[in-house]
Amino acid sequence: MLGMAAMGLSGASRAAAYPSRALTLYVPFAAGGIADSNARLVAEKLAAALGQPFVVDNRPGAGGNIALGVATRAAPDGYSLMFGTNGTHAANRYLYKDFPYDPLRDFVPVHGLFADFNVLVTGAATPFATFDEFLVQARKRPGQLTYASAGVGTAQHLVAELLQQVAGIRLLHVPYKGAGLAMNDLMAGTVDVMFDYPITSLPLIGAGKLRALVTTGLRPLPSLPGVPTIAEAGYAGAQSSVWSGLFAPRGTPAEAVETLSGACGRVLADPAVQARAAQNGTELLGKLDARSFPAFVAAEAGRWQGIVQSAHVQL
């Protein structure tokens, strides 16, 4: 009896000890970008909350699919995690013709993290000063106004496809090999509009090089007074965000998932994290824990499936 009790206590101690070593966070983007910056912030805060270091392992390429494959094959022991997005865990399954993963089956959604909204920007010399004026021009000249993106299948591309479907307009897509090249041509007037992140557009808007037309968020951005949300402009169906969350390989122990989910909730309640989010125009997904996040991910997968298929986009 005493031996069995001791074994039970030993097992309980091992369970309570999680995590007892370093954890790895796979990030599907190169170092230095917005997603990487958010992932590193989360890793830093989670390390403090859990008392163990986090190793950020950047695996960029193929729209996030390289990191997705690595994380899918990782041991489901609670020590290998992924910073997933609506690309890796919702849209990519329908974007890529030969997609070998099923993110809804292969991963456990642990906790939602960030939702970054876009702003539709145009060069300072374009003839439309407001979103309504842009729509008038788009309807007068179907297929002639151009929009830039960082590439086919990127968030900028898909958000623009969603806008066209909801607003009933037709634009010409001009994909670039990176957002920087697209932005340069936007400011030069080579292309007409582009969806971008506020964190990168705000300095250029302030300098008079870009003009903001509309945002895709739920609420107006304090940093862009007078710029309406897409819902305020009358097209609520085009509201969208580039969201991210923490995922674990399917089979990860429920106790580890609960521990990680609770730690994420504490991280998102951190005043420093909240202040940074407010500065960047980012919404924190603090209510999407291990119980509610799976339904959110499933709904987003269904939504982006419809958008991708309606736009006839395939990679």
Short mmCIF file of C-alpha atoms in Angstrom, two decimals:
data_model
loop_
_atom_site.label_atom_id
_atom_site.label_comp_id
_atom_site.label_asym_id
_atom_site.label_seq_id
_atom_site.Cartn_x
_atom_site.Cartn_y
_atom_site.Cartn_z
CA MET A 1 0.00 0.00 0.00
CA LEU A 2 2.73 2.41 0.97
CA GLY A 3 4.62 1.56 -2.21
CA MET A 4 1.56 2.22 -4.35
CA ALA A 5 0.93 5.50 -2.53
CA ALA A 6 4.52 6.54 -3.11
CA MET A 7 4.19 5.71 -6.80
CA GLY A 8 1.00 7.78 -6.97
CA LEU A 9 2.70 10.72 -5.32
CA SER A 10 5.66 10.34 -7.66
CA GLY A 11 3.35 10.42 -10.69
CA ALA A 12 1.53 13.46 -9.34
CA SER A 13 4.85 15.23 -8.82
CA ARG A 14 5.90 14.54 -12.39
CA ALA A 15 2.59 15.87 -13.70
CA ALA A 16 2.79 18.95 -11.52
CA ALA A 17 6.35 19.62 -12.66
CA TYR A 18 5.36 20.49 -16.24
CA PRO A 19 7.15 22.19 -17.81
CA SER A 20 10.47 20.95 -16.48
CA ARG A 21 12.71 21.94 -19.41
CA ALA A 22 12.97 24.31 -22.35
CA LEU A 23 10.10 24.55 -24.84
CA THR A 24 10.38 25.19 -28.58
CA LEU A 25 8.10 27.58 -30.44
CA TYR A 26 8.06 27.11 -34.21
CA VAL A 27 7.39 30.35 -36.07
CA PRO A 28 6.40 30.14 -39.76
CA PHE A 29 8.00 33.46 -40.74
CA ALA A 30 11.46 34.96 -40.97
CA ALA A 31 12.95 36.86 -38.07
CA GLY A 32 12.25 40.56 -37.93
CA GLY A 33 8.68 40.76 -39.21
CA ILE A 34 5.48 41.58 -37.36
CA ALA A 35 4.53 37.96 -36.77
CA ASP A 36 8.02 37.10 -35.53
CA SER A 37 7.99 40.11 -33.22
CA ASN A 38 4.66 39.01 -31.73
CA ALA A 39 5.86 35.42 -31.38
CA ARG A 40 9.01 36.49 -29.57
CA LEU A 41 7.03 38.69 -27.21
CA VAL A 42 4.78 35.73 -26.36
CA ALA A 43 7.77 33.41 -25.93
CA GLU A 44 9.46 35.87 -23.58
CA LYS A 45 6.34 36.32 -21.46
CA LEU A 46 5.49 32.61 -21.41
CA ALA A 47 9.02 31.79 -20.29
CA ALA A 48 8.57 34.13 -17.34
CA ALA A 49 5.10 32.75 -16.55
CA LEU A 50 6.14 29.09 -16.72
CA GLY A 51 9.67 29.35 -15.36
CA GLN A 52 11.29 27.66 -18.36
CA PRO A 53 13.06 29.10 -21.41
CA PHE A 54 11.40 29.20 -24.82
CA VAL A 55 13.48 28.62 -27.94
CA VAL A 56 12.05 30.47 -30.95
CA ASP A 57 12.71 28.41 -34.08
CA ASN A 58 11.96 30.36 -37.28
CA ARG A 59 10.99 28.07 -40.17
CA PRO A 60 9.90 30.44 -42.97
CA GLY A 61 8.81 29.42 -46.44
CA ALA A 62 5.91 28.05 -48.46
CA GLY A 63 3.40 30.36 -46.81
CA GLY A 64 4.09 28.83 -43.39
CA ASN A 65 3.81 25.22 -44.55
CA ILE A 66 7.43 24.37 -43.71
CA ALA A 67 6.90 25.23 -40.05
CA LEU A 68 3.55 23.47 -40.16
CA GLY A 69 5.22 20.26 -41.28
CA VAL A 70 7.93 20.44 -38.63
CA ALA A 71 5.41 21.08 -35.87
CA THR A 72 3.10 18.33 -37.11
CA ARG A 73 5.93 15.80 -36.83
CA ALA A 74 7.10 17.03 -33.42
CA ALA A 75 6.61 14.88 -30.34
CA PRO A 76 3.22 15.61 -28.72
CA ASP A 77 4.76 16.04 -25.27
CA GLY A 78 3.93 19.67 -24.56
CA TYR A 79 7.43 20.91 -25.37
CA SER A 80 6.99 21.56 -29.09
CA LEU A 81 4.53 24.31 -29.98
CA MET A 82 3.62 26.41 -32.99
CA PHE A 83 2.79 30.07 -33.47
CA GLY A 84 0.00 29.48 -36.00
CA THR A 85 -2.01 31.97 -38.02
CA ASN A 86 -5.14 32.10 -40.14
CA GLY A 87 -2.81 31.25 -43.01
CA THR A 88 -1.25 28.09 -41.59
CA HIS A 89 -4.36 26.87 -39.76
CA ALA A 90 -7.23 28.11 -41.93
CA ALA A 91 -6.51 29.31 -45.48
CA ASN A 92 -3.50 27.26 -46.60
CA ARG A 93 -5.44 24.03 -46.67
CA TYR A 94 -7.50 25.45 -49.53
CA LEU A 95 -4.81 27.59 -51.16
CA TYR A 96 -2.35 24.79 -51.88
CA LYS A 97 -3.26 22.10 -54.36
CA ASP A 98 -1.19 19.35 -52.72
CA PHE A 99 -1.56 20.15 -49.03
CA PRO A 100 -0.52 17.16 -46.90
CA TYR A 101 -1.80 18.40 -43.54
CA ASP A 102 -5.12 18.83 -41.81
CA PRO A 103 -4.56 21.56 -39.24
CA LEU A 104 -7.94 20.92 -37.61
CA ARG A 105 -7.00 17.27 -37.10
CA ASP A 106 -3.23 17.52 -36.58
CA PHE A 107 -3.17 20.24 -33.91
CA VAL A 108 -4.73 21.20 -30.61
CA PRO A 109 -5.63 24.92 -30.52
CA VAL A 110 -4.24 26.08 -27.17
CA HIS A 111 -5.07 29.79 -27.02
CA GLY A 112 -5.75 32.71 -29.32
CA LEU A 113 -3.12 35.46 -29.19
CA PHE A 114 -3.32 38.44 -31.54
CA ALA A 115 -5.60 39.85 -34.24
CA ASP A 116 -3.92 42.39 -36.48
CA PHE A 117 -6.20 44.41 -38.72
CA ASN A 118 -5.37 45.93 -42.07
CA VAL A 119 -5.68 49.42 -43.41
CA LEU A 120 -6.39 50.09 -47.09
CA VAL A 121 -3.87 52.70 -48.18
CA THR A 122 -3.26 54.60 -51.38
CA GLY A 123 -0.53 56.91 -52.62
CA ALA A 124 -0.80 60.61 -51.89
CA ALA A 125 -1.23 61.47 -55.58
CA THR A 126 -4.19 59.20 -56.38
CA PRO A 127 -7.47 60.94 -57.30
CA PHE A 128 -9.56 59.39 -54.50
CA ALA A 129 -9.33 60.80 -51.00
CA THR A 130 -11.92 58.56 -49.33
CA PHE A 131 -13.07 54.95 -49.48
CA ASP A 132 -16.34 55.98 -51.12
CA GLU A 133 -14.45 57.83 -53.86
CA PHE A 134 -12.29 54.73 -54.39
CA LEU A 135 -15.38 52.56 -54.79
CA VAL A 136 -16.87 55.00 -57.31
CA GLN A 137 -13.70 54.81 -59.40
CA ALA A 138 -13.53 51.02 -59.07
CA ARG A 139 -17.09 50.67 -60.36
CA LYS A 140 -16.52 53.09 -63.21
CA ARG A 141 -13.41 51.21 -64.34
CA PRO A 142 -13.85 47.52 -63.48
CA GLY A 143 -10.61 45.58 -63.60
CA GLN A 144 -8.50 48.68 -64.16
CA LEU A 145 -7.65 49.87 -60.66
CA THR A 146 -4.74 47.88 -59.26
CA TYR A 147 -3.98 46.54 -55.82
CA ALA A 148 -0.57 45.37 -54.63
CA SER A 149 0.25 42.48 -52.32
CA ALA A 150 3.31 40.71 -50.97
CA GLY A 151 2.45 37.73 -53.16
CA VAL A 152 -0.28 35.37 -54.26
CA GLY A 153 -2.04 33.79 -51.29
CA THR A 154 -0.74 36.30 -48.73
CA ALA A 155 -3.08 37.96 -46.27
CA GLN A 156 -2.97 41.18 -48.29
CA HIS A 157 -4.11 39.29 -51.38
CA LEU A 158 -6.94 37.40 -49.67
CA VAL A 159 -8.27 40.45 -47.81
CA ALA A 160 -8.48 42.30 -51.13
CA GLU A 161 -10.29 39.33 -52.68
CA LEU A 162 -12.77 39.40 -49.80
CA LEU A 163 -13.39 43.13 -50.31
CA GLN A 164 -14.09 42.60 -54.00
CA GLN A 165 -16.59 39.84 -53.26
CA VAL A 166 -18.45 41.84 -50.62
CA ALA A 167 -18.36 45.24 -52.36
CA GLY A 168 -19.06 43.89 -55.83
CA ILE A 169 -16.01 45.47 -57.45
CA ARG A 170 -13.27 44.08 -59.66
CA LEU A 171 -9.62 45.08 -59.21
CA LEU A 172 -6.41 43.95 -60.88
CA HIS A 173 -4.01 42.08 -58.60
CA VAL A 174 -0.31 42.99 -58.82
CA PRO A 175 1.66 40.54 -56.65
CA TYR A 176 5.19 41.41 -55.52
CA LYS A 177 8.01 39.43 -53.95
CA GLY A 178 7.62 41.09 -50.59
CA ALA A 179 5.69 43.91 -48.98
CA GLY A 180 8.56 46.39 -49.19
CA LEU A 181 8.67 46.34 -52.99
CA ALA A 182 4.90 46.66 -53.14
CA MET A 183 4.94 49.63 -50.79
CA ASN A 184 7.58 51.43 -52.85
CA ASP A 185 5.46 51.17 -55.99
CA LEU A 186 2.35 52.22 -54.09
CA MET A 187 4.02 55.43 -52.94
CA ALA A 188 5.32 56.02 -56.47
CA GLY A 189 1.81 55.70 -57.89
CA THR A 190 2.59 52.58 -59.95
CA VAL A 191 -0.27 50.74 -58.21
CA ASP A 192 -3.43 52.24 -56.77
CA VAL A 193 -4.10 50.62 -53.38
CA MET A 194 -2.80 48.05 -50.94
CA PHE A 195 -3.88 46.48 -47.67
CA ASP A 196 -1.15 46.90 -45.08
CA TYR A 197 -0.58 46.71 -41.33
CA PRO A 198 -1.02 49.95 -39.38
CA ILE A 199 2.36 49.49 -37.69
CA THR A 200 4.15 49.91 -41.03
CA SER A 201 1.74 52.33 -42.72
CA LEU A 202 1.25 54.84 -39.92
CA PRO A 203 4.66 56.56 -40.27
CA LEU A 204 4.11 56.91 -44.03
CA ILE A 205 0.59 58.24 -43.52
CA GLY A 206 1.94 60.74 -41.00
CA ALA A 207 4.62 61.82 -43.48
CA GLY A 208 2.00 62.47 -46.16
CA LYS A 209 3.25 59.69 -48.45
CA LEU A 210 0.17 57.52 -48.04
CA ARG A 211 -3.53 58.12 -47.43
CA ALA A 212 -5.67 55.75 -45.34
CA LEU A 213 -9.08 54.90 -46.80
CA VAL A 214 -10.61 52.28 -44.50
CA THR A 215 -9.62 49.73 -41.85
CA THR A 216 -10.76 46.11 -41.57
CA GLY A 217 -11.05 46.08 -37.76
CA LEU A 218 -14.01 45.92 -35.45
CA ARG A 219 -13.36 49.37 -34.02
CA PRO A 220 -11.83 52.58 -35.39
CA LEU A 221 -8.11 52.97 -34.78
CA PRO A 222 -7.35 55.89 -32.43
CA SER A 223 -4.18 56.48 -34.45
CA LEU A 224 -6.28 57.05 -37.60
CA PRO A 225 -8.99 59.51 -36.58
CA GLY A 226 -11.69 59.96 -39.18
CA VAL A 227 -10.82 56.75 -41.06
CA PRO A 228 -13.88 54.46 -40.99
CA THR A 229 -13.95 50.75 -40.38
CA ILE A 230 -15.14 48.57 -43.21
CA ALA A 231 -18.39 47.98 -41.30
CA GLU A 232 -18.95 51.71 -40.83
CA ALA A 233 -18.46 52.09 -44.58
CA GLY A 234 -21.32 49.67 -45.13
CA TYR A 235 -19.45 46.43 -45.86
CA ALA A 236 -19.40 44.51 -42.58
CA GLY A 237 -18.89 41.24 -44.45
CA ALA A 238 -15.39 42.38 -45.42
CA GLN A 239 -14.27 42.72 -41.82
CA SER A 240 -11.22 40.53 -41.28
CA SER A 241 -8.07 40.13 -39.27
CA VAL A 242 -4.74 38.38 -39.51
CA TRP A 243 -4.93 36.39 -36.29
CA SER A 244 -2.43 34.20 -34.51
CA GLY A 245 -2.56 31.62 -31.77
CA LEU A 246 -0.63 28.95 -29.91
CA PHE A 247 -1.00 25.38 -31.18
CA ALA A 248 0.30 22.03 -30.00
CA PRO A 249 0.61 18.76 -31.94
CA ARG A 250 -2.42 16.49 -31.65
CA GLY A 251 -1.94 14.09 -28.74
CA THR A 252 -0.34 16.64 -26.43
CA PRO A 253 -1.45 15.81 -22.86
CA ALA A 254 -4.56 17.71 -21.76
CA GLU A 255 -2.78 18.84 -18.59
CA ALA A 256 -0.05 20.50 -20.64
CA VAL A 257 -2.62 22.19 -22.88
CA GLU A 258 -4.46 23.55 -19.84
CA THR A 259 -1.22 24.82 -18.29
CA LEU A 260 -0.19 26.54 -21.50
CA SER A 261 -3.64 28.00 -22.05
CA GLY A 262 -3.72 29.45 -18.54
CA ALA A 263 -0.26 30.94 -19.01
CA CYS A 264 -1.32 32.55 -22.31
CA GLY A 265 -4.29 34.14 -20.57
CA ARG A 266 -1.98 35.68 -17.99
CA VAL A 267 0.41 36.89 -20.69
CA LEU A 268 -2.37 38.65 -22.59
CA ALA A 269 -3.49 40.34 -19.36
CA ASP A 270 0.02 41.74 -18.83
CA PRO A 271 -0.15 45.57 -18.95
CA ALA A 272 3.05 45.71 -21.02
CA VAL A 273 1.56 43.39 -23.64
CA GLN A 274 -1.68 45.34 -23.65
CA ALA A 275 0.15 48.64 -24.08
CA ARG A 276 2.14 47.32 -27.01
CA ALA A 277 -0.98 45.93 -28.63
CA ALA A 278 -2.78 49.26 -28.29
CA GLN A 279 0.16 51.08 -29.84
CA ASN A 280 0.18 48.74 -32.84
CA GLY A 281 -3.59 48.63 -33.34
CA THR A 282 -3.67 44.95 -32.35
CA GLU A 283 -6.55 43.19 -30.61
CA LEU A 284 -5.68 40.64 -27.93
CA LEU A 285 -7.62 37.37 -28.07
CA GLY A 286 -7.67 36.89 -24.32
CA LYS A 287 -11.05 35.13 -24.23
CA LEU A 288 -10.09 32.42 -26.73
CA ASP A 289 -8.73 29.78 -24.35
CA ALA A 290 -8.35 26.02 -24.83
CA ARG A 291 -12.12 25.59 -24.60
CA SER A 292 -13.24 28.31 -27.02
CA PHE A 293 -10.29 28.64 -29.41
CA PRO A 294 -10.96 25.36 -31.29
CA ALA A 295 -14.43 26.52 -32.39
CA PHE A 296 -12.98 29.85 -33.52
CA VAL A 297 -10.31 28.11 -35.62
CA ALA A 298 -12.87 25.77 -37.20
CA ALA A 299 -15.14 28.70 -38.10
CA GLU A 300 -12.24 30.64 -39.60
CA ALA A 301 -11.20 27.64 -41.69
CA GLY A 302 -14.71 27.46 -43.13
CA ARG A 303 -14.78 31.17 -43.82
CA TRP A 304 -11.43 31.29 -45.63
CA GLN A 305 -12.30 28.18 -47.58
CA GLY A 306 -15.21 30.09 -49.08
CA ILE A 307 -13.09 33.15 -49.82
CA VAL A 308 -10.28 31.18 -51.48
CA GLN A 309 -12.61 29.04 -53.55
CA SER A 310 -14.75 31.97 -54.66
CA ALA A 311 -11.62 33.84 -55.77
CA HIS A 312 -10.31 30.74 -57.61
CA VAL A 313 -6.89 31.09 -55.99
CA GLN A 314 -4.65 28.01 -56.07
CA LEU A 315 -0.94 27.55 -55.45
#
